[in-house]
Each structure stands twice: as structure tokens, then as C-alpha cells.
XYZ file of C-alpha atoms in Angstrom:
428
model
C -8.719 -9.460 3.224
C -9.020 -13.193 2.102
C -12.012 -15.144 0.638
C -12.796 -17.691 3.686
C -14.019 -19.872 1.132
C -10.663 -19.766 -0.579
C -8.646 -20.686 2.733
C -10.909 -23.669 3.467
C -9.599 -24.871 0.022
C -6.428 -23.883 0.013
C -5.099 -23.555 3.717
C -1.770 -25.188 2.620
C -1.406 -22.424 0.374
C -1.895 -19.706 3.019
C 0.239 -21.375 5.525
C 3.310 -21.604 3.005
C 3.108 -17.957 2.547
C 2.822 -17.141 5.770
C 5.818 -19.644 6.326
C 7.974 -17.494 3.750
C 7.186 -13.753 5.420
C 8.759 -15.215 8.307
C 5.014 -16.001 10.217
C 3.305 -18.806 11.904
C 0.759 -20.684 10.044
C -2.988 -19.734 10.929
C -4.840 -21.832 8.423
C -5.923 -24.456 11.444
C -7.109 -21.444 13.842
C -9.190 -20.210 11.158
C -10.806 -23.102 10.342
C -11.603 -24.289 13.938
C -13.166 -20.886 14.276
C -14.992 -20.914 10.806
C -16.431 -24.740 11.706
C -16.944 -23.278 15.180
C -19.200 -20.436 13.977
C -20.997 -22.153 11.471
C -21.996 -24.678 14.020
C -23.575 -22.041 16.060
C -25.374 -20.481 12.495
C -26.886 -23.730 12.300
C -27.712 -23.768 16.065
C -29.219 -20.586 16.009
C -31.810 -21.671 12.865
C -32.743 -24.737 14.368
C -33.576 -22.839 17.317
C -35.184 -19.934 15.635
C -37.340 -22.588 13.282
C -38.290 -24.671 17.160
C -39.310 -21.128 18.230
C -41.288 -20.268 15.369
C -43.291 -23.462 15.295
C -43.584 -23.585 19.091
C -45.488 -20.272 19.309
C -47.985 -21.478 16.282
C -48.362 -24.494 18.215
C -49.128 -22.608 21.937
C -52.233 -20.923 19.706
C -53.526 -24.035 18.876
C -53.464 -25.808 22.451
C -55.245 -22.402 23.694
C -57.888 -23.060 21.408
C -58.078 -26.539 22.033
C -58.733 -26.038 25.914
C -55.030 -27.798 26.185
C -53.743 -24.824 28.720
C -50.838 -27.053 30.391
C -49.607 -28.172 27.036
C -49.436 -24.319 26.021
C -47.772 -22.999 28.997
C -45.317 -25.739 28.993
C -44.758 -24.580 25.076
C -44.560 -20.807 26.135
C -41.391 -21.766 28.775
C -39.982 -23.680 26.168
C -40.044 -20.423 24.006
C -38.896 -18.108 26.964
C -36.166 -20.365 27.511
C -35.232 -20.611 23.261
C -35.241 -16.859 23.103
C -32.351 -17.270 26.108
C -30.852 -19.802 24.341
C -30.879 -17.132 20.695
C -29.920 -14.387 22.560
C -26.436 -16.502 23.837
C -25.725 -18.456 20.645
C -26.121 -14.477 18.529
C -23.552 -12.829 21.232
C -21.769 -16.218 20.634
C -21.684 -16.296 16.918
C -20.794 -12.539 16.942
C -17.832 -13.193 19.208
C -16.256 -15.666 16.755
C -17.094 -13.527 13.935
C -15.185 -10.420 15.486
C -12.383 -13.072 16.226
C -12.916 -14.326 12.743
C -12.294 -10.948 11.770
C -9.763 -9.458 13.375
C -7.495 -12.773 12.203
C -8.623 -12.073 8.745
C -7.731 -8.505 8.857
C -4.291 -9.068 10.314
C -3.229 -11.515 7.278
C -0.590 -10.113 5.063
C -1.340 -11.264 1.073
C -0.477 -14.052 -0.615
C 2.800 -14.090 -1.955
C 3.570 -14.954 -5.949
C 5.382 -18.219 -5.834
C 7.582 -16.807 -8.103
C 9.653 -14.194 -6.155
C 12.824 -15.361 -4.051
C 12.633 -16.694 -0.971
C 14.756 -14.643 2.157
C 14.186 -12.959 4.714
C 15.889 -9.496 4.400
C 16.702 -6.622 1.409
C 20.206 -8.924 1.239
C 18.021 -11.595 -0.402
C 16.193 -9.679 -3.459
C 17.179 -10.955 -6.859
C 18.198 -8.097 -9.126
C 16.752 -8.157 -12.491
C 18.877 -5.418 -14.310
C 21.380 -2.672 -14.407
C 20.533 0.086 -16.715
C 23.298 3.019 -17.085
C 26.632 3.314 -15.825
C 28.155 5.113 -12.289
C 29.629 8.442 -12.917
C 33.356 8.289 -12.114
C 35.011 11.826 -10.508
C 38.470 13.157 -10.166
C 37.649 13.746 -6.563
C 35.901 11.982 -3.361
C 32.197 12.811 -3.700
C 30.010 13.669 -1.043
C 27.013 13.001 0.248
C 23.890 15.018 -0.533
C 23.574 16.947 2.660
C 27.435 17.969 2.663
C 26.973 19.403 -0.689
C 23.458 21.295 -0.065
C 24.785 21.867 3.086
C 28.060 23.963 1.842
C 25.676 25.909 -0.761
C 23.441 27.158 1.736
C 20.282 25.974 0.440
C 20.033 22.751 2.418
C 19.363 23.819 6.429
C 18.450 20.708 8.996
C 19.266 22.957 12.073
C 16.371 25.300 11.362
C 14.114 22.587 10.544
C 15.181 20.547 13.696
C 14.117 23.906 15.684
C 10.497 24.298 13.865
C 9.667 20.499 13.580
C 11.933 18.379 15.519
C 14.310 15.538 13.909
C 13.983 14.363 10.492
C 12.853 17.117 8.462
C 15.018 20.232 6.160
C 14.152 23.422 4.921
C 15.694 23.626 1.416
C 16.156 27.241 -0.144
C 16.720 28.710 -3.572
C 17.784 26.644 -5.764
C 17.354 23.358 -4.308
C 13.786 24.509 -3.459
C 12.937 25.169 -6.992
C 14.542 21.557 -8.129
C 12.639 19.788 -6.201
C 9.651 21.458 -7.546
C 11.348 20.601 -10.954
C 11.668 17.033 -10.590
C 8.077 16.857 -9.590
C 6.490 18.841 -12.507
C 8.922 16.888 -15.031
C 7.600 13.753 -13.582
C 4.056 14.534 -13.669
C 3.960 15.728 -17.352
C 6.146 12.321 -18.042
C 3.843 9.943 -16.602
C 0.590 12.021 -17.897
C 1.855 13.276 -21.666
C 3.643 10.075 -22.454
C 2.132 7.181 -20.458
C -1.442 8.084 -20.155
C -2.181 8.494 -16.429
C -4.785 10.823 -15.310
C -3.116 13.159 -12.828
C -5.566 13.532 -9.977
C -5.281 16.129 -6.519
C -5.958 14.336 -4.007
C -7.154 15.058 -0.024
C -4.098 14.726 2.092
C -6.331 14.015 5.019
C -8.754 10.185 5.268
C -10.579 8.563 7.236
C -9.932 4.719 8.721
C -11.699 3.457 5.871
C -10.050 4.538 2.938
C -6.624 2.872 4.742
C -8.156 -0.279 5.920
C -8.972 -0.224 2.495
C -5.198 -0.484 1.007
C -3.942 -2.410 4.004
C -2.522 0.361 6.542
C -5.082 -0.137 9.247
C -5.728 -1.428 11.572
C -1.516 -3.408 11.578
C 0.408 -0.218 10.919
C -1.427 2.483 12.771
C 1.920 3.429 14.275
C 3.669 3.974 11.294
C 0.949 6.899 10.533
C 0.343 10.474 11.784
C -3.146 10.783 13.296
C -5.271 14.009 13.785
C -7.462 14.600 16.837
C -10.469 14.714 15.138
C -9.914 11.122 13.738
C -8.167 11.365 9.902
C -4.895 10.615 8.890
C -2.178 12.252 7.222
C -1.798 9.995 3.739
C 1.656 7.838 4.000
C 1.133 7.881 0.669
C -1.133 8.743 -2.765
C -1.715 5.353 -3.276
C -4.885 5.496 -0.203
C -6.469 7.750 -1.732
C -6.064 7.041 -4.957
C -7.008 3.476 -5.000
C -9.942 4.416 -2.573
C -11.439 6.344 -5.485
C -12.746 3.053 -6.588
C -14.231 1.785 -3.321
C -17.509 1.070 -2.708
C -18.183 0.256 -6.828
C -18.798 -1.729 -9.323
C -17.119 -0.360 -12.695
C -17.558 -1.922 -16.442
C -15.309 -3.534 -17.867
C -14.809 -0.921 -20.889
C -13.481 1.222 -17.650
C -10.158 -0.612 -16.899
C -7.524 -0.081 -17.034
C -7.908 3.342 -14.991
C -4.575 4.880 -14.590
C -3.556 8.084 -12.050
C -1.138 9.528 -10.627
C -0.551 12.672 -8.229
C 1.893 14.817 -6.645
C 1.478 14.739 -2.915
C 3.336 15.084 0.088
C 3.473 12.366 2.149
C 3.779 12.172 6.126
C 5.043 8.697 8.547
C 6.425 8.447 11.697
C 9.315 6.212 10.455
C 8.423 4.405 14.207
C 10.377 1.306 13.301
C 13.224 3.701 11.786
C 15.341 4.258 15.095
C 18.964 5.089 13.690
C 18.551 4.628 10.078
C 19.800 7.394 7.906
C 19.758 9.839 10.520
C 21.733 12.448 8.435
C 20.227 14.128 5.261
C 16.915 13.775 3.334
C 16.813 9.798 2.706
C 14.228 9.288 5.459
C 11.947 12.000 6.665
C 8.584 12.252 8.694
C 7.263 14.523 5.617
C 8.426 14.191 2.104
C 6.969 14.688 -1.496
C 6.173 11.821 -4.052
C 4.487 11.240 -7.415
C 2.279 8.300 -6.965
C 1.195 5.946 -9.784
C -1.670 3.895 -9.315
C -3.699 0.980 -11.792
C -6.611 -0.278 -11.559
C -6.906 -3.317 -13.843
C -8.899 -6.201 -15.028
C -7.177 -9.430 -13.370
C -6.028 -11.105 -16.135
C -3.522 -8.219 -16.769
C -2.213 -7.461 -13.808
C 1.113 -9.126 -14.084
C 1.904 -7.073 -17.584
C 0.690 -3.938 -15.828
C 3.353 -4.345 -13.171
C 5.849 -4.757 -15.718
C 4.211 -1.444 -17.509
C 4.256 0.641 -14.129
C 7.867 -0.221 -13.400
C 8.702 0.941 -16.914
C 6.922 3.996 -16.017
C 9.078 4.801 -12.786
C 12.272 4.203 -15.263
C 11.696 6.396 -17.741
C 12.109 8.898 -15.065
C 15.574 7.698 -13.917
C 16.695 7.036 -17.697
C 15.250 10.796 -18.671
C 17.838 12.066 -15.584
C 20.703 10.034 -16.708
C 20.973 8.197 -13.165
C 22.207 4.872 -13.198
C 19.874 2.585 -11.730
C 18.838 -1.407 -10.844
C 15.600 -3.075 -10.835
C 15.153 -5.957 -7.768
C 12.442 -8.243 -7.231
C 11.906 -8.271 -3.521
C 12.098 -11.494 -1.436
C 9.448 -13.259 0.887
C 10.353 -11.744 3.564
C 11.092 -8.524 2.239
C 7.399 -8.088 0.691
C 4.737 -5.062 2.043
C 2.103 -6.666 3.841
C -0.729 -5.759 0.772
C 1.803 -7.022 -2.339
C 2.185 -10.405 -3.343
C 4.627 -8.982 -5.798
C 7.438 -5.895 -5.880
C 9.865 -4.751 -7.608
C 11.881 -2.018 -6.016
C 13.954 0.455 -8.080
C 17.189 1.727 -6.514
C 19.372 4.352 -7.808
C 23.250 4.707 -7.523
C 24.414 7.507 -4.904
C 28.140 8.499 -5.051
C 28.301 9.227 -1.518
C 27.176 6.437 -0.417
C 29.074 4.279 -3.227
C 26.041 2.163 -3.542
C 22.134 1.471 -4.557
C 19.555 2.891 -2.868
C 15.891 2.862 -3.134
C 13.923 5.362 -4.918
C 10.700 3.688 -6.340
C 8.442 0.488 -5.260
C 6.075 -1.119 -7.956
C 3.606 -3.367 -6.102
C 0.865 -5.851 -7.101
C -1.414 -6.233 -5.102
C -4.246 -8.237 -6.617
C -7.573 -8.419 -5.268
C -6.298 -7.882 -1.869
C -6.809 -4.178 -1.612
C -9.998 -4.487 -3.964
C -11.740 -7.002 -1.614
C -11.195 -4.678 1.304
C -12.206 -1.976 -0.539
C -15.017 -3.610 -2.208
C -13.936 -2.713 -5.506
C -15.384 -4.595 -8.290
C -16.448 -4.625 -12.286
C -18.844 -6.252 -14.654
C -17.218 -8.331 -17.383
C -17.959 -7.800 -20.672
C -21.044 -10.350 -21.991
C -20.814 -12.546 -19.548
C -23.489 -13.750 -16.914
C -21.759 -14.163 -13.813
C -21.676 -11.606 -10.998
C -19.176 -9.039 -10.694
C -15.701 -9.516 -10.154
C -12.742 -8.223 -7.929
C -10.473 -5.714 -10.210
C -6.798 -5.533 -9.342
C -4.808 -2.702 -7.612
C -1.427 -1.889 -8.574
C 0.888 1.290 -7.113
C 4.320 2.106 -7.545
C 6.236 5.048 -6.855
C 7.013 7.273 -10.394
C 9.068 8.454 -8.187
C 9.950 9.527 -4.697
C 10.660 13.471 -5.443
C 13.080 14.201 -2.220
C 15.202 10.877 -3.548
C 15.255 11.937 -6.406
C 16.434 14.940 -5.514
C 19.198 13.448 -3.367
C 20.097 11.649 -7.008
C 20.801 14.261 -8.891
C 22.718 16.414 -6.232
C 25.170 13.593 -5.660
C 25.257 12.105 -9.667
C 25.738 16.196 -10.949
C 27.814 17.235 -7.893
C 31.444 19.224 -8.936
C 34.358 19.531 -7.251
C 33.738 23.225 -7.157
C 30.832 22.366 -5.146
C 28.142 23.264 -7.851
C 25.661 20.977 -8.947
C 25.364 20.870 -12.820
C 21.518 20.703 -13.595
C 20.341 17.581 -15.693
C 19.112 18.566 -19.318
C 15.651 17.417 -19.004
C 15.031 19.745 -15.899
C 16.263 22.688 -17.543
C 13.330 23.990 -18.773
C 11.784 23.295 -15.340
C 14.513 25.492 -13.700
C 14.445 28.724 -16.200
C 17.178 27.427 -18.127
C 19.655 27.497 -15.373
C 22.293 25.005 -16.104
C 24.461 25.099 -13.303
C 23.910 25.435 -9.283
C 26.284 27.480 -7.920
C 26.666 28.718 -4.114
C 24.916 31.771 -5.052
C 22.055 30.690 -6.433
């Protein structure tokens, strides 16, 4: 959501932003409609201030004997509260429009990042680690969990339909694992608060980070009106809604481990086979709350956060800055965090870091106090970033550890996670 006050100084600014997501400009509809609907504001005093003095004025010709002035004066306020009644339904018409154009608006975009339209056009930032090489042709993910018998997309097909697994055993108790050696990561060494969320909200809390109402059909909807959480991140960052913090608060840092549900509705035919792209999946969310003028090294922090985690797992990794047009609707900046997968014999993406601003905060109404000074309170910022996505994760170490054998050796800094087992074998 956008300060109107902002876009009737900067509307070149808007429309530039909207030019690089790949969108039409909007700044001249809004402003017709803002000058539109203040002109009926001001309509509707005048007339309420003519009313007001018109019905002072009938009292006055009564007791003067003037009866013909007064009735004349009581039509004129018969026909002014007509005239109210049309310019209110009017001036709540345009601000509904008003609205609903507001709401649609994607964020403003940090000049900085690349301009482009597609994931082609990100500029990477770094390479950290190196590929594993193999004496053989490795495999993808779901061959290898597959062959061990602890990976099983038939059975889940049957139960829920396409794009879901049952994992077993072994696998089952990694991915468990990962998650637990991610949490105590980002809580023991990095200071977030872990936090157990609900798993079920209502339209406010994701209006409030930017899902609703543009991407309703990207979520899972119960019938008696919450949502499944895409994501920790909604309710996370809606623990701040609806307040004003102090200063001495921020930065407020939490994560959680949740699982996460989307339809994938505008994922027709990508990754189809294996775990990369599920209706239900489980991810450790990291989410900032921050004073403004620290946002931008608090992005940097978060994606050294997410990692950590990568860099702990020996998995050789890249760090992107996404382009224009390759931006989330509530970021203005993101850098995305892809892993290397020997099956696939490229990068894939396992972590987002976003900065958001005062774009979620302002539709969230999320503000603080600063510190000795006078003015009003002020918008915080809202940052979130994957730390990371446990079923990728996952898929990274089965395909980075995979043997020819078919085992799966287990990273070091999981084994105390998994009991000390050190290997995954076919009969584990």
C-alpha cells in the first residue's frame, strides 16, 4: 500500500517502476481519481456548511413571521440533503476505486537492482564452494530416494493427488534433521527468536504482507474463511500489526519451522517429477522487523543467515540479485540463493531474502516511536527470507552426498541430528 501523498509527488517515480515489472503506468488514473474525489470532499462541506446555516436561518424567518422565506429555505435543505446523500455514495465510489488501484500496486522497486524481465536476467553476486565431481553419472533426487525405498510419489499421488511424497525412514528423519539444525543455527548463533506459529489466518493478516486480495489463487482456502499460510513470513510479520512499538524494540528477529501449503496455480508443467515443487512443503522462515534506516544492512545480515546454512552442509551455492521483472510483488529488493544439484547439472533456488520496506508495514499498520524525537510515529521495515526451504534442502544433500552404491553419505553437521548415522543405505 502506497502513501497517496507520496504518488502525487512522485508519480514519475511510480510509473518507472511499474515500467520495469513489465506494467502500465497508473500514476495519471490515480491522480484524476484523487483530484476527482477531493473535489467531491470539498463539495460535500460546502454543502454540509449551506445546510447547516440554512436550517439556523429557517428558525429565524419562523420567528420573524417570514413563513415563505422559511419554507423556501426548508426545500432548499430537503433538496441539499439529496444532493449529500449522492456526492457521499459518490465520494465512496471513487474511494473504493481509489482503493482497489492502490491495493493492486506491486512496491517500488530499488533503482539499484538489474533491469529484465525473467530469472535469465538476475545479476549474480557470488559463488561460494565448489561442485562435487563423481566417477559416475549422478542422479536426480527422486531416482535415488526412489531406489532406497524411502521416497514414494505413487502412494502420495493416491492419498493427495499430484505433487506431493511420502518419505520413509531415513529420509523422513533427515528432513526432520535439516530443520532442527537450522532452527538451533539461526536461534543459538544469530539471535532470532524462534516462534510457533498458527498455520491457519484470516484475510487480514495476508492483505497485510501482500498475498490478498492479487494472489488469492496461488493460496489454499478453508470453508470457513482462513487460509493455509504460503508461508511463515504472514504470520510472522502480522505479529506486529495493528502497533506502535519503541524504538529500543527493533530490531525484532524470528524465525519458525512451518509447513507451508500453495496451489502452484501458475506452475502447469514445471518440475513435475520429485520434491522441487509441491502443494505442501516444510520451511524455516526468517523474518526482521527493523528501524528504516537499517534495512538495507539487515538484508545483507538475513542473507548471511540463509548461508551459513548452505556453508554448514558443504553445498556449493550462488547468491543473485533478482531483476525488475523478476521481483515479488511486496519486495523492492531480493536476493535469491540457489544451490548446485548434480542431477540437474545446475543452480537452483533454495532461499529468497526480501526487503520489503514500509510496504508490508503500511498495510499492516505497523509502526514505532523514535527515540527523543517529537514527531509522530513512523513506519518500521519488514524483511523475510527463507533460512531455508527444508524439502530443498533436502533434495541438496541427497544429490551433493549421493554414491554410486546408491547410499547417501550424511553431512557432518547433521549427524548428531540423525543418531550418529553416517551413511544412508537401502536398508535404513
Amino acid at each position: 500500500m502506497f502513501d497517496l501523498k507520496w504518488i502525487r509527488e512522485n508519480p514519475e517515480a511510480l510509473d518507472r517502476s511499474l515500467e520495469r515489472r513489465g506494467a502500465a503506468p497508473v500514476s495519471a488514473a490515480i491522480l484524476k481519481l484523487d483530484s476527482d474525489r477531493r473535489g467531491v470532499q470539498t463539495r460535500l462541506q460546502e454543502m454540509q456548511n449551506r445546510r447547516n446555516a440554512a436550517s439556523k436561518e429557517i428558525g429565524q424567518a419562523m420567528g420573524e413571521g417570514r413563513d415563505n422565506e422559511a419554507e423556501a429555505l426548508k426545500q432548499e435543505v430537503t433538496d441539499l440533503k439529496a444532493g449529500l446523500q449522492e456526492a457521499e455514495q459518490a465520494e465512496r465510489d471513487l474511494s473504493t476505486e481509489m482503493q482497489d488501484l492502490l491495493e493492486g500496486l506491486p512496491n517500488i522497486l530499488d533503482p539499484a537492482i538489474p533491469d529484465g524481465t525473467a530469472e535469465d536476467d538476475n545479476m549474480e553476486l557470488r559463488r561460494v564452494g565448489t561442485p562435487p565431481e563423481f566417477d559416475f553419472e549422478p542422479r536426480e533426487h527422486f531416482e535415488i530416494g526412489e531406489a532406497l525405498g524411502l521416497m514414494d510419489f505413487e502412494t502420495a499421488s493416491k492419498l493427495s493427488g499430484s505433487r506431493f511424497v511420502v518419505l520413509k525412514g531415513a529420509l523422513a528423519r533427515m528432513e526432520r534433521a535439516i530443520a532442527q539444525f537450522m532452527l538451533d543455527l539461526q536461534t543459538n548463533e544469530f539471535n532470532y527468536m524462534e516462534v510457533s506459529p498458527p498455520l491457519l489466518v484470516r484475510d487480514d493478516a495476508l492483505y497485510g504482507t501482500g498475498q490478498l486480495p492479487k494472489f488469492a489463487d496461488d493460496l489454499f482456502r478453508t470453508t470457513e474463511d482462513h487460509w493455509l499460510i504460503p508461508t511463515a513470513e504472514v504470520p510472522l510479520t502480522n505479529l506486529v500489526a495493528d502497533s506502535i512499538l519503541d524504538e529500543v524494540e527493533l530490531p525484532i528477529r524470528m524465525t519458525a519451522h512451518t509447513p507451508c501449503f500453495r496451489s502452484e496455480a501458475g506452475a502447469a508443467g514445471k518440475d513435475t517429477r520429485g520434491m522441487l515443487r509441491h502443494h505442501q512443503f516444510y520451511k524455516v522462515e526468517m523474518v526482521s522487523v527493523v528501524h528504516p534506516d537499517h534495512s538495507e544492512e539487515e538484508l545483507e545480515r538475513m542473507t548471511g543467515c540463509a548461508e551459513a546454512v548452505l556453508q554448514r552442509l558443504g553445498l556449493a551455492y550462488r547468491v543473485v540479485v533478482l531483476c525488475s521483472g523478476d521481483t515479488g510483488f511486496a519486495a523492492t529488493k531480493t536476493h535469491d540463493i540457489e544451490v548446485w544439484l548434480p542431477g540437474q547439472k545446475t543452480y537452483r533456488e533454495i532461499s529468497s531474502c526480501s526487503n520489503t520496506r514500509d510496504f508490508q508495514a503500511r498495510r499492516m499498520k505497523a509502526r514505532f516511536r523514535p527515540t527523543g524525537e517529537s514527531k509522530g510515529a513512523v513506519h518500521v521495515h519488514t524483511l523475510n527470507g527463507s533460512g531455508l526451504a527444508v524439502g530443498r534442502t533436502l533434495i541438496a544433500v541427497i544429490e551433493n552426498y549421493q554414491r554410486e552404491d546408491g547410499s547417501i553419505e550424511v553431512p557432518e553437521a547433521l549427524r548428531p541430528y540423525m543418531g550418529g548415522v553416517e551413511v544412508i543405505a537401502a536398508d535404513a
